[in-house]
Amino acid sequence: MGGAIALKMHLKEPQAWDGLILVAPMCKFTEDVKPPQLVLNALILMSTLLPEAKLFPKKDMRPLFYRDPNKRKLSYFDVISYDDQTRLKTAVELLNAASDIEMQINKIVIDPTVSKFLYDQATSQDKTLKLYPGGYHCILEGDTDENIFTALLGLMPTPLPSKVRVYLQNPVFIIVFQNSQNLCN
């Protein structure tokens, strides 16, 4: 849910960022993934009483994220990926984040690849939808790494603002646009 975190940061302080490029943002849960409302209400109540309880079964999502078996194998060694059951309070906060983004979607300039809904609801004309046939959720699936990097760089404004930081190292691609009012250098 990195896309959701980035969008929530942007919505909280929209003047601090000149832009945001999202790749495969998971910011909305489809109805077939969400539990029924009665179960959601029970989870919300339980999360206040037992916030750290790990009551959700652990499911390996990597086959849904990576088509390339070699990239899938490498993902098991990713030290920053959480690899345990989701805690109740975390699950509730993820649902709340998605709901909050959905309500404020008209304020966001986005490049969605997971949910066309986000793209359709964004009011800005400065947006791009790039879907890779057979693409998976992870950034470097659906085309060659080089083609995806080239497409991502093509989304950036030219000339680049002075406060733009681009970190490009296979397989990591991070772009941070910071407003000149931001104190980061």
Short mmCIF file of C-alpha atoms in Angstrom, two decimals:
data_model
loop_
_atom_site.label_atom_id
_atom_site.label_comp_id
_atom_site.label_asym_id
_atom_site.label_seq_id
_atom_site.Cartn_x
_atom_site.Cartn_y
_atom_site.Cartn_z
CA MET A 1 0.00 0.00 0.00
CA GLY A 2 2.89 2.37 -0.74
CA GLY A 3 0.71 4.27 -3.22
CA ALA A 4 -1.88 4.83 -0.49
CA ILE A 5 0.77 6.15 1.88
CA ALA A 6 2.16 8.51 -0.77
CA LEU A 7 -1.32 9.79 -1.63
CA LYS A 8 -2.24 10.31 2.03
CA MET A 9 0.97 12.33 2.51
CA HIS A 10 0.12 14.40 -0.55
CA LEU A 11 -3.47 14.98 0.60
CA LYS A 12 -2.29 15.99 4.07
CA GLU A 13 0.21 18.55 2.74
CA PRO A 14 -0.62 19.22 -0.94
CA GLN A 15 1.54 22.36 -1.11
CA ALA A 16 4.67 20.42 -0.12
CA TRP A 17 4.75 18.45 -3.37
CA ASP A 18 4.87 19.61 -6.99
CA GLY A 19 3.94 16.19 -8.29
CA LEU A 20 3.62 12.51 -7.61
CA ILE A 21 4.13 9.58 -9.96
CA LEU A 22 2.56 6.35 -8.78
CA VAL A 23 3.20 2.96 -10.28
CA ALA A 24 0.68 0.20 -9.59
CA PRO A 25 -0.89 2.08 -6.68
CA MET A 26 -2.99 -0.16 -4.47
CA CYS A 27 -5.36 2.49 -3.16
CA LYS A 28 -8.77 0.89 -3.47
CA PHE A 29 -10.10 -2.51 -2.50
CA THR A 30 -12.56 -4.11 -4.88
CA GLU A 31 -15.80 -5.35 -3.37
CA ASP A 32 -14.88 -8.99 -3.94
CA VAL A 33 -11.79 -8.56 -1.73
CA LYS A 34 -13.47 -6.71 1.15
CA PRO A 35 -15.28 -8.75 3.78
CA PRO A 36 -19.04 -8.18 4.26
CA GLN A 37 -19.99 -5.03 6.22
CA LEU A 38 -21.01 -7.05 9.29
CA VAL A 39 -17.56 -8.66 9.39
CA LEU A 40 -15.92 -5.25 8.86
CA ASN A 41 -17.86 -3.81 11.79
CA ALA A 42 -16.76 -6.73 13.98
CA LEU A 43 -13.13 -6.26 12.90
CA ILE A 44 -13.24 -2.55 13.70
CA LEU A 45 -14.61 -3.28 17.18
CA MET A 46 -12.09 -6.06 17.77
CA SER A 47 -9.23 -3.84 16.58
CA THR A 48 -9.88 -1.41 19.43
CA LEU A 49 -9.76 -4.25 21.97
CA LEU A 50 -7.01 -6.37 20.40
CA PRO A 51 -5.11 -4.08 18.00
CA GLU A 52 -2.07 -6.36 17.71
CA ALA A 53 -3.98 -9.61 17.27
CA LYS A 54 -2.95 -11.50 14.14
CA LEU A 55 -6.27 -13.04 13.16
CA PHE A 56 -5.99 -12.90 9.38
CA PRO A 57 -4.59 -15.97 7.66
CA LYS A 58 -1.27 -15.40 5.96
CA LYS A 59 -1.51 -15.69 2.18
CA ASP A 60 1.47 -15.57 -0.18
CA MET A 61 0.57 -12.87 -2.72
CA ARG A 62 3.84 -13.06 -4.66
CA PRO A 63 2.38 -15.21 -7.47
CA LEU A 64 -0.08 -12.37 -8.10
CA PHE A 65 2.68 -9.74 -8.06
CA TYR A 66 5.46 -11.39 -10.07
CA ARG A 67 5.16 -13.27 -13.33
CA ASP A 68 8.92 -13.75 -13.70
CA PRO A 69 9.91 -16.68 -11.43
CA ASN A 70 13.38 -15.20 -10.85
CA LYS A 71 11.95 -11.90 -9.62
CA ARG A 72 9.48 -13.80 -7.46
CA LYS A 73 12.34 -15.77 -5.85
CA LEU A 74 14.25 -12.56 -5.17
CA SER A 75 11.21 -11.03 -3.47
CA TYR A 76 11.47 -13.57 -0.64
CA PHE A 77 14.75 -11.92 0.37
CA ASP A 78 13.28 -8.40 0.48
CA VAL A 79 14.01 -7.30 4.04
CA ILE A 80 11.52 -4.42 3.98
CA SER A 81 8.52 -6.55 3.04
CA TYR A 82 6.26 -7.55 5.92
CA ASP A 83 5.98 -11.33 5.88
CA ASP A 84 3.57 -12.19 8.68
CA GLN A 85 -0.14 -12.16 9.39
CA THR A 86 -1.77 -8.72 9.30
CA ARG A 87 -2.63 -7.25 12.69
CA LEU A 88 -6.25 -6.19 13.22
CA LYS A 89 -5.54 -2.48 13.68
CA THR A 90 -3.30 -2.46 10.60
CA ALA A 91 -6.02 -4.09 8.49
CA VAL A 92 -8.58 -1.52 9.66
CA GLU A 93 -6.18 1.35 8.92
CA LEU A 94 -5.52 0.01 5.41
CA LEU A 95 -9.26 -0.06 4.74
CA ASN A 96 -9.62 3.46 6.19
CA ALA A 97 -6.76 4.75 4.02
CA ALA A 98 -8.35 3.34 0.88
CA SER A 99 -11.72 4.84 1.83
CA ASP A 100 -10.17 8.24 2.57
CA ILE A 101 -8.37 8.28 -0.79
CA GLU A 102 -11.55 7.29 -2.62
CA MET A 103 -13.40 10.25 -1.04
CA GLN A 104 -10.66 12.74 -2.00
CA ILE A 105 -9.72 11.32 -5.40
CA ASN A 106 -10.78 14.48 -7.24
CA LYS A 107 -7.81 16.31 -5.64
CA ILE A 108 -5.17 13.92 -6.95
CA VAL A 109 -3.07 13.76 -10.13
CA ILE A 110 -2.28 10.08 -10.58
CA ASP A 111 -1.03 7.41 -12.95
CA PRO A 112 -3.05 4.37 -11.92
CA THR A 113 -2.33 0.90 -13.17
CA VAL A 114 -4.31 -1.14 -10.66
CA SER A 115 -7.66 0.63 -10.64
CA LYS A 116 -9.07 2.49 -13.64
CA PHE A 117 -11.51 4.02 -11.16
CA LEU A 118 -8.75 6.21 -9.74
CA TYR A 119 -7.82 7.44 -13.20
CA ASP A 120 -11.43 8.15 -14.22
CA GLN A 121 -12.16 10.08 -11.01
CA ALA A 122 -9.05 12.28 -11.07
CA THR A 123 -10.17 15.70 -12.34
CA SER A 124 -6.78 16.83 -13.61
CA GLN A 125 -6.06 16.77 -17.33
CA ASP A 126 -2.37 16.11 -16.52
CA LYS A 127 -2.65 12.36 -16.09
CA THR A 128 -1.57 9.26 -17.94
CA LEU A 129 -2.91 5.72 -17.93
CA LYS A 130 -0.37 3.14 -19.07
CA LEU A 131 -1.47 -0.46 -18.83
CA TYR A 132 0.91 -3.26 -19.74
CA PRO A 133 -0.84 -6.30 -21.24
CA GLY A 134 -0.35 -9.16 -18.83
CA GLY A 135 1.26 -6.81 -16.32
CA TYR A 136 1.31 -7.68 -12.65
CA HIS A 137 1.15 -5.39 -9.60
CA CYS A 138 4.90 -5.03 -9.14
CA ILE A 139 6.72 -2.22 -10.90
CA LEU A 140 8.85 -4.24 -13.29
CA GLU A 141 6.30 -6.72 -14.61
CA GLY A 142 4.52 -6.63 -17.96
CA ASP A 143 7.37 -5.36 -20.13
CA THR A 144 11.15 -5.24 -20.10
CA ASP A 145 12.77 -3.34 -17.24
CA GLU A 146 14.29 -0.88 -19.71
CA ASN A 147 10.93 -0.09 -21.38
CA ILE A 148 9.25 0.48 -18.03
CA PHE A 149 12.04 2.76 -16.80
CA THR A 150 11.86 4.72 -20.06
CA ALA A 151 8.08 5.08 -19.72
CA LEU A 152 8.40 6.26 -16.12
CA LEU A 153 11.05 8.82 -17.00
CA GLY A 154 8.78 10.03 -19.82
CA LEU A 155 6.14 10.95 -17.23
CA MET A 156 8.45 13.44 -15.58
CA PRO A 157 8.18 17.11 -16.47
CA THR A 158 10.89 18.69 -18.59
CA PRO A 159 12.92 20.54 -17.67
CA LEU A 160 13.03 18.96 -14.24
CA PRO A 161 12.36 21.27 -11.30
CA SER A 162 15.46 21.89 -9.21
CA LYS A 163 14.07 20.03 -6.20
CA VAL A 164 13.40 16.74 -8.02
CA ARG A 165 15.21 13.69 -6.79
CA VAL A 166 15.28 10.62 -9.01
CA TYR A 167 16.61 7.36 -7.67
CA LEU A 168 16.98 4.77 -10.40
CA GLN A 169 18.61 1.48 -9.62
CA ASN A 170 17.31 -1.81 -10.93
CA PRO A 171 14.81 -2.88 -9.63
CA VAL A 172 14.11 0.28 -7.59
CA PHE A 173 12.66 3.43 -9.15
CA ILE A 174 11.69 6.30 -6.86
CA ILE A 175 10.86 9.85 -7.89
CA VAL A 176 10.34 12.54 -5.28
CA PHE A 177 9.09 15.97 -6.28
CA GLN A 178 9.53 18.51 -3.53
CA ASN A 179 8.13 22.01 -3.58
CA SER A 180 10.69 24.78 -3.24
CA GLN A 181 9.03 25.63 0.09
CA ASN A 182 10.00 22.21 1.41
CA LEU A 183 13.07 22.20 3.64
CA CYS A 184 14.59 19.00 2.23
CA ASN A 185 17.62 19.45 -0.02
#
